Short mmCIF file of C-alpha atoms in Angstrom, two decimals:
data_model
loop_
_atom_site.label_atom_id
_atom_site.label_comp_id
_atom_site.label_asym_id
_atom_site.label_seq_id
_atom_site.Cartn_x
_atom_site.Cartn_y
_atom_site.Cartn_z
CA MET Q 1 -35.84 160.94 18.63
CA ALA Q 2 -34.84 157.64 17.02
CA ALA Q 3 -32.79 156.36 14.22
CA ILE Q 4 -35.25 154.38 12.06
CA CYS Q 5 -33.92 151.96 9.44
CA VAL Q 6 -35.98 151.77 6.34
CA PHE Q 7 -35.72 148.62 4.14
CA CYS Q 8 -37.10 149.06 0.60
CA ALA Q 9 -36.60 148.40 -3.14
CA SER Q 10 -33.77 150.00 -5.01
CA SER Q 11 -35.03 149.13 -8.44
CA ARG Q 12 -34.96 151.86 -11.16
CA THR Q 13 -38.06 150.46 -12.87
CA LEU Q 14 -40.87 150.86 -10.24
CA ASP Q 15 -44.23 152.33 -10.64
CA ARG Q 16 -44.38 156.05 -9.51
CA ARG Q 17 -46.77 155.09 -6.46
CA TRP Q 18 -43.97 153.06 -4.80
CA LEU Q 19 -41.51 156.02 -5.24
CA ASP Q 20 -44.12 158.34 -3.73
CA LEU Q 21 -44.72 156.02 -0.86
CA ALA Q 22 -41.08 156.01 -0.08
CA ALA Q 23 -40.78 159.82 -0.29
CA GLU Q 24 -43.74 160.09 2.02
CA THR Q 25 -42.15 157.82 4.48
CA GLY Q 26 -38.89 159.79 4.45
CA ALA Q 27 -40.80 163.07 4.89
CA GLU Q 28 -42.90 161.72 7.75
CA LEU Q 29 -39.88 160.28 9.53
CA ALA Q 30 -38.30 163.68 9.30
CA ARG Q 31 -41.44 165.54 10.58
CA ARG Q 32 -41.43 163.29 13.55
CA GLY Q 33 -37.77 164.19 14.22
CA HIS Q 34 -36.32 160.78 13.45
CA THR Q 35 -33.15 160.12 11.69
CA LEU Q 36 -33.28 157.86 8.58
CA VAL Q 37 -30.93 155.01 8.29
CA SER Q 38 -30.92 153.52 4.83
CA GLY Q 39 -28.99 151.34 2.54
CA GLY Q 40 -27.06 154.30 1.27
CA GLY Q 41 -28.28 154.10 -2.36
CA CYS Q 42 -29.68 156.94 -4.53
CA VAL Q 43 -31.88 154.85 -6.71
CA GLY Q 44 -35.38 153.54 -6.48
CA MET Q 45 -37.30 153.69 -3.33
CA MET Q 46 -34.09 153.88 -1.35
CA GLY Q 47 -33.16 157.14 -3.01
CA ALA Q 48 -36.81 158.43 -2.72
CA VAL Q 49 -36.94 157.76 0.99
CA ALA Q 50 -33.70 159.65 1.55
CA ASP Q 51 -34.79 162.59 -0.71
CA GLY Q 52 -38.13 162.66 1.18
CA ALA Q 53 -36.49 162.84 4.56
CA ARG Q 54 -34.04 165.59 3.48
CA SER Q 55 -36.75 167.60 1.80
CA ALA Q 56 -38.53 167.75 5.31
CA GLY Q 57 -35.33 168.67 7.08
CA GLY Q 58 -34.40 165.22 8.26
CA TYR Q 59 -31.01 163.77 8.81
CA THR Q 60 -29.89 160.88 6.69
CA LEU Q 61 -27.32 158.05 7.43
CA GLY Q 62 -26.56 155.75 4.53
CA VAL Q 63 -24.70 152.44 4.82
CA ILE Q 64 -23.50 151.00 1.55
CA PRO Q 65 -20.88 148.50 0.44
CA GLN Q 66 -17.91 149.66 -1.70
CA ALA Q 67 -19.09 147.48 -4.60
CA LEU Q 68 -22.22 149.62 -4.90
CA VAL Q 69 -20.24 152.89 -4.42
CA ASP Q 70 -18.10 151.61 -7.40
CA LEU Q 71 -21.41 151.19 -9.48
CA GLU Q 72 -22.16 154.81 -8.76
CA VAL Q 73 -25.40 154.29 -6.92
CA ALA Q 74 -24.23 155.81 -3.61
CA ASP Q 75 -26.43 158.47 -2.08
CA LEU Q 76 -23.67 161.20 -2.01
CA ALA Q 77 -26.16 163.64 -0.63
CA SER Q 78 -26.45 161.62 2.66
CA ASP Q 79 -25.56 163.61 5.70
CA GLU Q 80 -23.36 160.68 6.68
CA LEU Q 81 -22.35 157.95 4.41
CA LEU Q 82 -20.67 154.84 5.84
CA VAL Q 83 -19.00 152.48 3.29
CA THR Q 84 -18.57 148.77 4.26
CA ASP Q 85 -16.65 145.97 2.66
CA GLY Q 86 -19.68 143.92 1.82
CA MET Q 87 -23.39 143.26 2.20
CA ALA Q 88 -23.10 141.26 5.39
CA SER Q 89 -21.20 144.00 7.17
CA ARG Q 90 -23.65 146.50 5.69
CA LYS Q 91 -26.54 144.82 7.42
CA THR Q 92 -24.71 144.44 10.68
CA LEU Q 93 -23.85 148.16 10.66
CA MET Q 94 -27.49 149.09 9.80
CA ILE Q 95 -28.72 146.98 12.72
CA GLU Q 96 -26.22 148.64 15.08
CA LYS Q 97 -27.02 152.17 14.01
CA SER Q 98 -30.81 151.68 14.32
CA ASP Q 99 -33.34 151.86 17.13
CA ALA Q 100 -36.07 150.43 15.01
CA PHE Q 101 -36.89 148.98 11.49
CA LEU Q 102 -39.55 149.81 8.93
CA THR Q 103 -40.01 147.59 5.87
CA LEU Q 104 -41.56 149.09 2.76
CA PRO Q 105 -42.37 147.16 -0.38
CA GLY Q 106 -39.27 145.57 -2.01
CA GLY Q 107 -37.72 142.43 -3.47
CA LEU Q 108 -35.13 139.95 -2.41
CA GLY Q 109 -32.77 142.38 -0.86
CA THR Q 110 -35.49 143.95 1.24
CA LEU Q 111 -36.70 140.60 2.45
CA ASP Q 112 -33.15 139.58 3.21
CA GLU Q 113 -32.74 142.60 5.40
CA LEU Q 114 -36.20 142.16 7.03
CA PHE Q 115 -35.50 138.46 7.83
CA GLU Q 116 -32.02 139.19 9.13
CA VAL Q 117 -33.41 141.79 11.59
CA TRP Q 118 -36.40 139.52 12.54
CA THR Q 119 -34.27 136.46 12.94
CA THR Q 120 -31.80 138.23 15.24
CA ALA Q 121 -34.83 139.53 17.22
CA THR Q 122 -36.25 136.01 17.71
CA LEU Q 123 -32.86 134.96 19.07
CA ALA Q 124 -33.09 137.93 21.54
CA LEU Q 125 -29.98 139.53 20.08
CA HIS Q 126 -31.89 142.75 20.10
CA ALA Q 127 -35.29 144.02 21.08
CA LYS Q 128 -35.80 146.76 18.52
CA PRO Q 129 -39.28 147.21 17.10
CA MET Q 130 -39.96 146.13 13.57
CA VAL Q 131 -42.96 147.14 11.32
CA LEU Q 132 -43.85 145.86 7.88
CA VAL Q 133 -45.86 148.32 5.78
CA ASP Q 134 -48.39 146.24 3.84
CA ALA Q 135 -49.43 149.14 1.50
CA ASP Q 136 -52.15 147.87 -0.89
CA GLY Q 137 -51.79 144.38 0.28
CA PHE Q 138 -48.27 144.18 -1.16
CA TYR Q 139 -47.16 141.68 1.61
CA ARG Q 140 -50.47 139.84 2.14
CA PRO Q 141 -49.20 136.59 0.49
CA LEU Q 142 -46.10 136.64 2.62
CA ILE Q 143 -47.96 137.36 5.79
CA ASP Q 144 -50.48 134.50 4.93
CA TRP Q 145 -47.39 132.12 4.37
CA LEU Q 146 -45.75 133.18 7.69
CA GLN Q 147 -49.05 132.45 9.48
CA THR Q 148 -48.91 128.96 7.84
CA LEU Q 149 -45.45 128.50 9.20
CA ALA Q 150 -46.72 129.36 12.74
CA ASP Q 151 -49.73 127.05 12.35
CA ARG Q 152 -47.46 124.21 11.46
CA HIS Q 153 -44.99 124.99 14.29
CA PHE Q 154 -42.12 126.13 12.12
CA LEU Q 155 -42.34 129.58 13.58
CA LYS Q 156 -43.22 130.17 17.28
CA PRO Q 157 -46.23 132.55 17.70
CA ALA Q 158 -44.09 134.76 19.97
CA GLY Q 159 -41.69 135.09 16.94
CA LEU Q 160 -44.45 135.91 14.60
CA GLY Q 161 -45.71 138.46 17.16
CA LEU Q 162 -42.32 140.31 17.03
CA LEU Q 163 -43.26 141.83 13.66
CA THR Q 164 -46.06 144.38 13.45
CA VAL Q 165 -47.90 144.79 10.17
CA ALA Q 166 -49.41 148.14 9.30
CA PRO Q 167 -51.47 149.12 6.21
CA THR Q 168 -50.13 152.72 5.95
CA VAL Q 169 -46.98 154.67 6.58
CA ARG Q 170 -48.60 156.77 9.21
CA SER Q 171 -50.01 153.74 11.17
CA ALA Q 172 -46.56 152.02 10.89
CA LEU Q 173 -44.76 155.07 12.28
CA ASP Q 174 -47.39 155.37 15.02
CA ALA Q 175 -46.67 151.81 15.99
CA LEU Q 176 -42.92 152.33 15.98
CA ASP Q 177 -43.20 155.63 17.96
CA SER Q 178 -45.48 153.81 20.60
CA ARG Q 179 -42.80 151.16 20.96
CA LEU Q 180 -39.95 153.66 21.30
CA THR Q 181 -41.38 155.74 24.16
#
């Protein structure tokens, strides 16, 4: 089984449906025998995905910078919690510890993580699969803009093709599983 890194929102003010989506994601990862790699937080979707994984018997690995530990938002229930000195080293360690990446709805931090992983893939620094979950069309405007970048030659079609877009958690995990075997 694989270590799947999930990028998602850590906001405390999200609609319940997003928290449920994250919990479903964690539980489905665990049912498939995968390890969850997360940003190590206990709030928002990040906390919900970890709780969902543990509720289904999954193993959770959190990676969190000391500054967020100091703010008391660390997922202390993680099976393994790695503390870094900053956000950049957090992303680097998350990439190193993961076999694949799944992006759920989120804000700037989520997009930063997605683009870091995607950019390093376009530079052939890794060949790990990446799937974006476009639940309820959440990412449709971003996907359209990225296509415009490709149409205008700011993004190579091969680079655009490195990111798989899926409408549901189940189809996203099916896509990851097919690339991991």
